Amino acid sequence: MSQKATPSFCKQITAMQKRRLLTFIRSSKELVIGLNPVFYCLINLILFSVIYDTIMDIFLPDDVEAKAAFEKVMFAILFPIFILISLFVSSGVYVISPVSDREDKLRYLLNFAGMRPASYYIGLFMGDVFIFLIPTAILIGGSWALKLSGISERAGWIYLALFVFSYSFIQLNYLVGFLFTKAETAFKYQVLPMLLLWIAPSLILIPFGGNQ
């Protein structure tokens, strides 16, 4: 029995992954929503490039040491913040599918048909990770196009870091998604609890920061 159950489990995961990707590709609404991370990443990347070029060329034209210090601050602190804001603003992309399945009662039908909860979420998760990597790849490609050497030179490490980050980010989205009962509401307001969870640790630690 156990030998027969294992392929079934794997097939269910594969089926859910294919369903997630096909839904994303075939549904115009899903496709538009899914491209939001691409839009936000490009906008923030262009904004980051404009700020970087303006300060480097106008305010620090001849100071080599100041340029080097500013470049470290931009790529070590500001760039991650820009990208994280892009991802959090578009976090509703990753909850619209599970919330929509619950809203339409499709989740119960899948359970009745024999779909295991683990298979459902693992397959959904694998599909969403693939969708997550699309704006990530465009982000790396955009850094080359905009000649941001600080990013393009470390493209492999940045891509790997965002790939690993996607695991916790998407799972947290699924968890927060249980707060919503309607897919439309989840897509619009998912960003609020996600931003709160991102900012909360820093706010909590402020009183313990001291004067150092």
mmCIF file of C-alpha atoms in Angstrom:
data_model
loop_
_atom_site.group_PDB
_atom_site.id
_atom_site.type_symbol
_atom_site.label_atom_id
_atom_site.label_comp_id
_atom_site.label_asym_id
_atom_site.label_seq_id
_atom_site.Cartn_x
_atom_site.Cartn_y
_atom_site.Cartn_z
ATOM 1 C CA MET A 1 0.000 0.000 0.000
ATOM 2 C CA SER A 2 2.755 2.432 0.900
ATOM 3 C CA GLN A 3 4.498 1.869 -2.433
ATOM 4 C CA LYS A 4 1.324 2.775 -4.307
ATOM 5 C CA ALA A 5 0.605 5.839 -2.146
ATOM 6 C CA THR A 6 3.955 7.513 -2.830
ATOM 7 C CA PRO A 7 3.492 7.971 -6.626
ATOM 8 C CA SER A 8 -0.041 9.216 -5.998
ATOM 9 C CA PHE A 9 1.304 11.833 -3.601
ATOM 10 C CA CYS A 10 3.918 12.955 -6.144
ATOM 11 C CA LYS A 11 1.359 13.049 -8.949
ATOM 12 C CA GLN A 12 -0.938 15.223 -6.844
ATOM 13 C CA ILE A 13 1.905 17.668 -6.216
ATOM 14 C CA THR A 14 2.743 17.773 -9.933
ATOM 15 C CA ALA A 15 -0.920 18.260 -10.832
ATOM 16 C CA MET A 16 -1.282 21.181 -8.404
ATOM 17 C CA GLN A 17 1.900 22.799 -9.689
ATOM 18 C CA LYS A 18 0.697 22.505 -13.295
ATOM 19 C CA ARG A 19 -2.720 23.844 -12.314
ATOM 20 C CA ARG A 20 -1.173 26.871 -10.610
ATOM 21 C CA LEU A 21 1.022 27.697 -13.599
ATOM 22 C CA LEU A 22 -1.749 27.081 -16.156
ATOM 23 C CA THR A 23 -4.142 29.264 -14.167
ATOM 24 C CA PHE A 24 -1.499 31.963 -14.066
ATOM 25 C CA ILE A 25 -0.877 31.766 -17.834
ATOM 26 C CA ARG A 26 -4.439 31.295 -19.120
ATOM 27 C CA SER A 27 -6.339 33.675 -16.870
ATOM 28 C CA SER A 28 -5.945 37.290 -17.976
ATOM 29 C CA LYS A 29 -6.761 38.481 -14.460
ATOM 30 C CA GLU A 30 -4.170 36.168 -12.897
ATOM 31 C CA LEU A 31 -1.592 37.184 -15.491
ATOM 32 C CA VAL A 32 -2.113 40.901 -14.870
ATOM 33 C CA ILE A 33 -1.972 40.361 -11.114
ATOM 34 C CA GLY A 34 1.044 38.097 -11.458
ATOM 35 C CA LEU A 35 2.942 40.739 -13.426
ATOM 36 C CA ASN A 36 2.591 43.236 -10.568
ATOM 37 C CA PRO A 37 5.884 42.128 -8.964
ATOM 38 C CA VAL A 38 7.601 42.685 -12.326
ATOM 39 C CA PHE A 39 6.123 46.188 -12.565
ATOM 40 C CA TYR A 40 7.062 47.153 -9.005
ATOM 41 C CA CYS A 41 10.569 45.706 -9.314
ATOM 42 C CA LEU A 42 11.236 47.623 -12.537
ATOM 43 C CA ILE A 43 9.841 50.885 -11.147
ATOM 44 C CA ASN A 44 11.913 50.600 -7.974
ATOM 45 C CA LEU A 45 14.992 49.549 -9.925
ATOM 46 C CA ILE A 46 14.684 52.606 -12.202
ATOM 47 C CA LEU A 47 14.056 54.869 -9.193
ATOM 48 C CA PHE A 48 17.064 53.368 -7.428
ATOM 49 C CA SER A 49 19.190 53.949 -10.550
ATOM 50 C CA VAL A 50 18.078 57.595 -10.842
ATOM 51 C CA ILE A 51 18.863 58.304 -7.170
ATOM 52 C CA TYR A 52 22.195 56.510 -7.458
ATOM 53 C CA ASP A 53 23.294 58.332 -10.632
ATOM 54 C CA THR A 54 22.074 61.740 -9.402
ATOM 55 C CA ILE A 55 23.945 61.623 -6.100
ATOM 56 C CA MET A 56 27.089 60.089 -7.610
ATOM 57 C CA ASP A 57 27.339 62.566 -10.514
ATOM 58 C CA ILE A 58 26.018 65.792 -8.958
ATOM 59 C CA PHE A 59 26.792 65.692 -5.234
ATOM 60 C CA LEU A 60 29.911 63.494 -5.276
ATOM 61 C CA PRO A 61 31.593 64.239 -8.619
ATOM 62 C CA ASP A 62 35.256 64.118 -7.480
ATOM 63 C CA ASP A 63 35.286 62.552 -4.013
ATOM 64 C CA VAL A 64 36.402 58.957 -4.627
ATOM 65 C CA GLU A 65 36.212 57.867 -0.975
ATOM 66 C CA ALA A 66 32.755 59.368 -0.501
ATOM 67 C CA LYS A 67 31.570 57.661 -3.692
ATOM 68 C CA ALA A 68 32.828 54.295 -2.466
ATOM 69 C CA ALA A 69 31.163 54.744 0.934
ATOM 70 C CA PHE A 70 27.897 55.876 -0.632
ATOM 71 C CA GLU A 71 27.947 52.949 -3.061
ATOM 72 C CA LYS A 72 28.247 50.509 -0.150
ATOM 73 C CA VAL A 73 25.285 52.123 1.615
ATOM 74 C CA MET A 74 23.171 52.074 -1.551
ATOM 75 C CA PHE A 75 23.791 48.426 -2.402
ATOM 76 C CA ALA A 76 23.951 47.062 1.147
ATOM 77 C CA ILE A 77 20.962 48.896 2.658
ATOM 78 C CA LEU A 78 18.833 50.903 0.220
ATOM 79 C CA PHE A 79 18.735 48.368 -2.622
ATOM 80 C CA PRO A 80 17.401 45.521 -0.406
ATOM 81 C CA ILE A 81 14.797 47.890 1.051
ATOM 82 C CA PHE A 82 13.623 48.914 -2.446
ATOM 83 C CA ILE A 83 13.317 45.273 -3.520
ATOM 84 C CA LEU A 84 11.578 44.173 -0.307
ATOM 85 C CA ILE A 85 9.028 46.965 -0.693
ATOM 86 C CA SER A 86 8.382 45.779 -4.265
ATOM 87 C CA LEU A 87 7.792 42.219 -3.074
ATOM 88 C CA PHE A 88 5.623 43.159 -0.103
ATOM 89 C CA VAL A 89 3.434 45.509 -2.142
ATOM 90 C CA SER A 90 2.739 42.681 -4.600
ATOM 91 C CA SER A 91 2.381 39.950 -1.955
ATOM 92 C CA GLY A 92 -1.322 39.538 -2.770
ATOM 93 C CA VAL A 93 -0.285 37.576 -5.879
ATOM 94 C CA TYR A 94 0.592 34.576 -3.734
ATOM 95 C CA VAL A 95 -2.652 34.394 -1.745
ATOM 96 C CA ILE A 96 -5.234 34.954 -4.461
ATOM 97 C CA SER A 97 -5.173 31.307 -5.564
ATOM 98 C CA PRO A 98 -5.627 29.555 -2.164
ATOM 99 C CA VAL A 99 -8.142 32.153 -0.945
ATOM 100 C CA SER A 100 -10.073 31.899 -4.221
ATOM 101 C CA ASP A 101 -10.179 28.097 -3.872
ATOM 102 C CA ARG A 102 -11.648 28.436 -0.374
ATOM 103 C CA GLU A 103 -14.102 31.117 -1.499
ATOM 104 C CA ASP A 104 -15.366 29.018 -4.430
ATOM 105 C CA LYS A 105 -15.508 25.851 -2.267
ATOM 106 C CA LEU A 106 -13.073 24.213 -4.680
ATOM 107 C CA ARG A 107 -10.833 23.308 -1.765
ATOM 108 C CA TYR A 108 -13.550 21.060 -0.328
ATOM 109 C CA LEU A 109 -14.154 19.428 -3.710
ATOM 110 C CA LEU A 110 -10.449 18.669 -4.041
ATOM 111 C CA ASN A 111 -10.425 17.118 -0.571
ATOM 112 C CA PHE A 112 -13.464 15.025 -1.481
ATOM 113 C CA ALA A 113 -11.712 13.876 -4.671
ATOM 114 C CA GLY A 114 -8.734 12.653 -2.630
ATOM 115 C CA MET A 115 -6.358 15.612 -2.842
ATOM 116 C CA ARG A 116 -4.206 15.596 0.289
ATOM 117 C CA PRO A 117 -3.724 18.975 2.028
ATOM 118 C CA ALA A 118 0.061 18.475 1.911
ATOM 119 C CA SER A 119 -0.045 17.767 -1.841
ATOM 120 C CA TYR A 120 -2.224 20.823 -2.402
ATOM 121 C CA TYR A 121 0.060 23.273 -0.608
ATOM 122 C CA ILE A 122 3.357 21.778 -1.782
ATOM 123 C CA GLY A 123 2.216 21.856 -5.423
ATOM 124 C CA LEU A 124 0.826 25.370 -5.025
ATOM 125 C CA PHE A 125 4.032 26.459 -3.336
ATOM 126 C CA MET A 126 6.249 25.050 -6.108
ATOM 127 C CA GLY A 127 4.185 26.881 -8.712
ATOM 128 C CA ASP A 128 4.385 30.155 -6.779
ATOM 129 C CA VAL A 129 8.159 29.826 -6.363
ATOM 130 C CA PHE A 130 8.464 29.593 -10.150
ATOM 131 C CA ILE A 131 6.239 32.683 -10.517
ATOM 132 C CA PHE A 132 8.375 34.478 -7.891
ATOM 133 C CA LEU A 133 11.528 33.822 -9.921
ATOM 134 C CA ILE A 134 10.138 35.650 -12.987
ATOM 135 C CA PRO A 135 10.407 39.197 -11.518
ATOM 136 C CA THR A 136 13.669 38.137 -9.865
ATOM 137 C CA ALA A 137 15.172 37.282 -13.261
ATOM 138 C CA ILE A 138 13.853 40.549 -14.730
ATOM 139 C CA LEU A 139 15.366 42.400 -11.781
ATOM 140 C CA ILE A 140 18.806 40.943 -12.513
ATOM 141 C CA GLY A 141 18.402 41.610 -16.247
ATOM 142 C CA GLY A 142 17.285 45.175 -15.547
ATOM 143 C CA SER A 143 20.381 45.820 -13.442
ATOM 144 C CA TRP A 144 22.541 44.928 -16.444
ATOM 145 C CA ALA A 145 20.464 47.142 -18.740
ATOM 146 C CA LEU A 146 20.763 50.076 -16.329
ATOM 147 C CA LYS A 147 24.494 49.359 -15.854
ATOM 148 C CA LEU A 148 24.246 48.952 -12.085
ATOM 149 C CA SER A 149 27.553 47.149 -11.700
ATOM 150 C CA GLY A 150 27.107 46.684 -7.958
ATOM 151 C CA ILE A 151 24.137 44.416 -8.697
ATOM 152 C CA SER A 152 25.159 42.755 -11.963
ATOM 153 C CA GLU A 153 28.562 41.751 -10.579
ATOM 154 C CA ARG A 154 26.827 39.846 -7.776
ATOM 155 C CA ALA A 155 23.864 38.654 -9.840
ATOM 156 C CA GLY A 156 24.326 34.990 -8.939
ATOM 157 C CA TRP A 157 24.411 35.612 -5.189
ATOM 158 C CA ILE A 158 21.472 38.016 -5.335
ATOM 159 C CA TYR A 159 19.415 35.522 -7.334
ATOM 160 C CA LEU A 160 20.285 32.750 -4.859
ATOM 161 C CA ALA A 161 19.416 34.970 -1.880
ATOM 162 C CA LEU A 162 16.031 35.902 -3.365
ATOM 163 C CA PHE A 163 15.366 32.259 -4.258
ATOM 164 C CA VAL A 164 15.954 31.215 -0.639
ATOM 165 C CA PHE A 165 13.939 34.217 0.579
ATOM 166 C CA SER A 166 10.994 33.103 -1.581
ATOM 167 C CA TYR A 167 10.555 29.980 0.554
ATOM 168 C CA SER A 168 9.793 31.870 3.764
ATOM 169 C CA PHE A 169 8.079 34.787 2.002
ATOM 170 C CA ILE A 170 5.516 32.675 0.116
ATOM 171 C CA GLN A 171 4.801 30.447 3.120
ATOM 172 C CA LEU A 172 4.226 33.509 5.292
ATOM 173 C CA ASN A 173 1.812 34.801 2.651
ATOM 174 C CA TYR A 174 -0.132 31.543 2.836
ATOM 175 C CA LEU A 175 -0.315 31.839 6.617
ATOM 176 C CA VAL A 176 -1.487 35.459 6.566
ATOM 177 C CA GLY A 177 -3.918 34.584 3.766
ATOM 178 C CA PHE A 178 -6.071 32.682 6.263
ATOM 179 C CA LEU A 179 -7.149 36.073 7.645
ATOM 180 C CA PHE A 180 -9.174 36.677 4.477
ATOM 181 C CA THR A 181 -12.294 34.993 3.119
ATOM 182 C CA LYS A 182 -12.492 36.742 -0.270
ATOM 183 C CA ALA A 183 -9.778 36.628 -2.929
ATOM 184 C CA GLU A 184 -10.302 40.238 -4.034
ATOM 185 C CA THR A 185 -9.930 41.511 -0.473
ATOM 186 C CA ALA A 186 -6.858 39.354 0.086
ATOM 187 C CA PHE A 187 -5.155 40.723 -3.008
ATOM 188 C CA LYS A 188 -5.854 44.350 -2.055
ATOM 189 C CA TYR A 189 -5.028 44.238 1.659
ATOM 190 C CA GLN A 190 -2.492 41.417 2.037
ATOM 191 C CA VAL A 191 0.261 44.030 1.962
ATOM 192 C CA LEU A 192 -0.872 45.576 5.287
ATOM 193 C CA PRO A 193 -0.221 42.612 7.627
ATOM 194 C CA MET A 194 2.904 41.708 5.641
ATOM 195 C CA LEU A 195 4.387 45.194 6.069
ATOM 196 C CA LEU A 196 3.409 45.168 9.737
ATOM 197 C CA LEU A 197 5.202 41.855 10.280
ATOM 198 C CA TRP A 198 8.259 43.262 8.484
ATOM 199 C CA ILE A 199 8.407 46.513 10.461
ATOM 200 C CA ALA A 200 7.264 45.178 13.864
ATOM 201 C CA PRO A 201 10.605 43.589 14.958
ATOM 202 C CA SER A 202 12.466 46.861 14.348
ATOM 203 C CA LEU A 203 9.849 48.862 16.265
ATOM 204 C CA ILE A 204 9.973 46.414 19.170
ATOM 205 C CA LEU A 205 13.781 46.613 19.373
ATOM 206 C CA ILE A 206 13.962 50.444 19.271
ATOM 207 C CA PRO A 207 13.546 50.871 23.071
ATOM 208 C CA PHE A 208 16.411 48.419 23.636
ATOM 209 C CA GLY A 209 18.789 50.149 21.242
ATOM 210 C CA GLY A 210 20.311 52.450 23.800
ATOM 211 C CA ASN A 211 22.523 55.302 22.687
ATOM 212 C CA GLN A 212 24.997 53.205 20.714
#
